[in-house]
C-alpha positions as a printed NumPy array, in Angstrom:
array([[  0.   ,   0.   ,   0.   ],
       [  2.874,   2.327,   0.823],
       [  4.42 ,   1.772,  -2.603],
       [  1.151,   2.68 ,  -4.276],
       [  0.95 ,   5.924,  -2.298],
       [  4.519,   6.845,  -3.294],
       [  3.767,   6.02 ,  -6.897],
       [  0.549,   8.042,  -6.845],
       [  2.365,  10.968,  -5.245],
       [  5.125,  10.827,  -7.856],
       [  2.618,  10.655, -10.695],
       [  0.661,  13.564,  -9.226],
       [  3.779,  15.739,  -8.986],
       [  4.733,  14.858, -12.576],
       [  1.243,  15.783, -13.766],
       [  1.473,  19.147, -11.99 ],
       [  4.88 ,  19.787, -13.549],
       [  3.533,  18.988, -17.01 ],
       [  0.512,  21.252, -16.444],
       [  2.789,  24.131, -15.442],
       [  4.941,  23.582, -18.516],
       [  1.848,  23.468, -20.735],
       [  0.623,  26.761, -19.28 ],
       [  4.004,  28.345, -19.995],
       [  3.997,  26.983, -23.531],
       [  0.493,  28.312, -24.174],
       [  1.576,  31.791, -23.071],
       [  4.682,  31.634, -25.28 ],
       [  2.572,  30.406, -28.196],
       [  0.145,  33.325, -27.844],
       [  3.06 ,  35.778, -27.758],
       [  4.543,  34.211, -30.886],
       [  1.195,  34.447, -32.669],
       [  0.973,  38.155, -31.833],
       [  4.519,  38.728, -33.117],
       [  3.727,  36.845, -36.332],
       [  0.608,  38.949, -36.886],
       [  2.604,  42.137, -36.336],
       [  5.312,  41.015, -38.773],
       [  2.73 ,  40.015, -41.36 ],
       [  1.144,  43.437, -41.014],
       [  4.516,  45.073, -41.619],
       [  5.305,  42.917, -44.654],
       [  1.934,  43.571, -46.276],
       [  2.392,  47.308, -45.877],
       [  5.906,  47.037, -47.354],
       [  4.606,  44.868, -50.184],
       [  2.099,  47.508, -51.213],
       [  4.876,  50.09 , -51.36 ],
       [  7.068,  47.716, -53.356],
       [  4.23 ,  47.036, -55.806],
       [  4.458,  50.609, -57.029],
       [  8.021,  50.124, -58.305],
       [  8.326,  49.778, -62.077],
       [ 11.229,  47.909, -63.667],
       [ 12.323,  48.592, -67.248],
       [ 14.592,  46.104, -68.986],
       [ 16.871,  47.189, -71.786],
       [ 17.639,  44.73 , -74.54 ],
       [ 21.253,  43.909, -75.218],
       [ 22.234,  44.312, -78.876],
       [ 24.223,  41.072, -78.779],
       [ 21.34 ,  39.119, -77.223],
       [ 20.442,  37.54 , -80.562],
       [ 23.853,  35.859, -80.853],
       [ 23.814,  32.124, -80.36 ],
       [ 26.217,  30.69 , -77.855],
       [ 27.995,  27.47 , -78.765],
       [ 27.852,  25.561, -75.486],
       [ 29.695,  22.536, -76.841],
       [ 32.882,  24.488, -77.447],
       [ 32.967,  26.407, -74.19 ],
       [ 35.418,  25.435, -71.495],
       [ 33.861,  22.999, -69.085],
       [ 34.454,  22.569, -65.394],
       [ 36.151,  19.295, -64.577],
       [ 34.236,  17.222, -62.048],
       [ 35.934,  14.352, -60.303],
       [ 33.818,  11.306, -59.691],
       [ 33.509,  10.162, -56.105],
       [ 32.993,   6.531, -56.972]])
């Protein structure tokens, strides 16, 4: 009977420890969610500013030239096996 009481006491203390840790984790999780929402709010406001940027590409005169890939210098790769 004494062993059962010790076991029950040990289990009870473990359960209380786990409950305390769960409470701490829930608080940390809520704080992380708030930080994520704040960061998402900042990125969406930055994205709307970035959407107004216009990019113009200039064509290179030599862009129509074909490149002969077979005759270019190749990087030597050593086989591992």
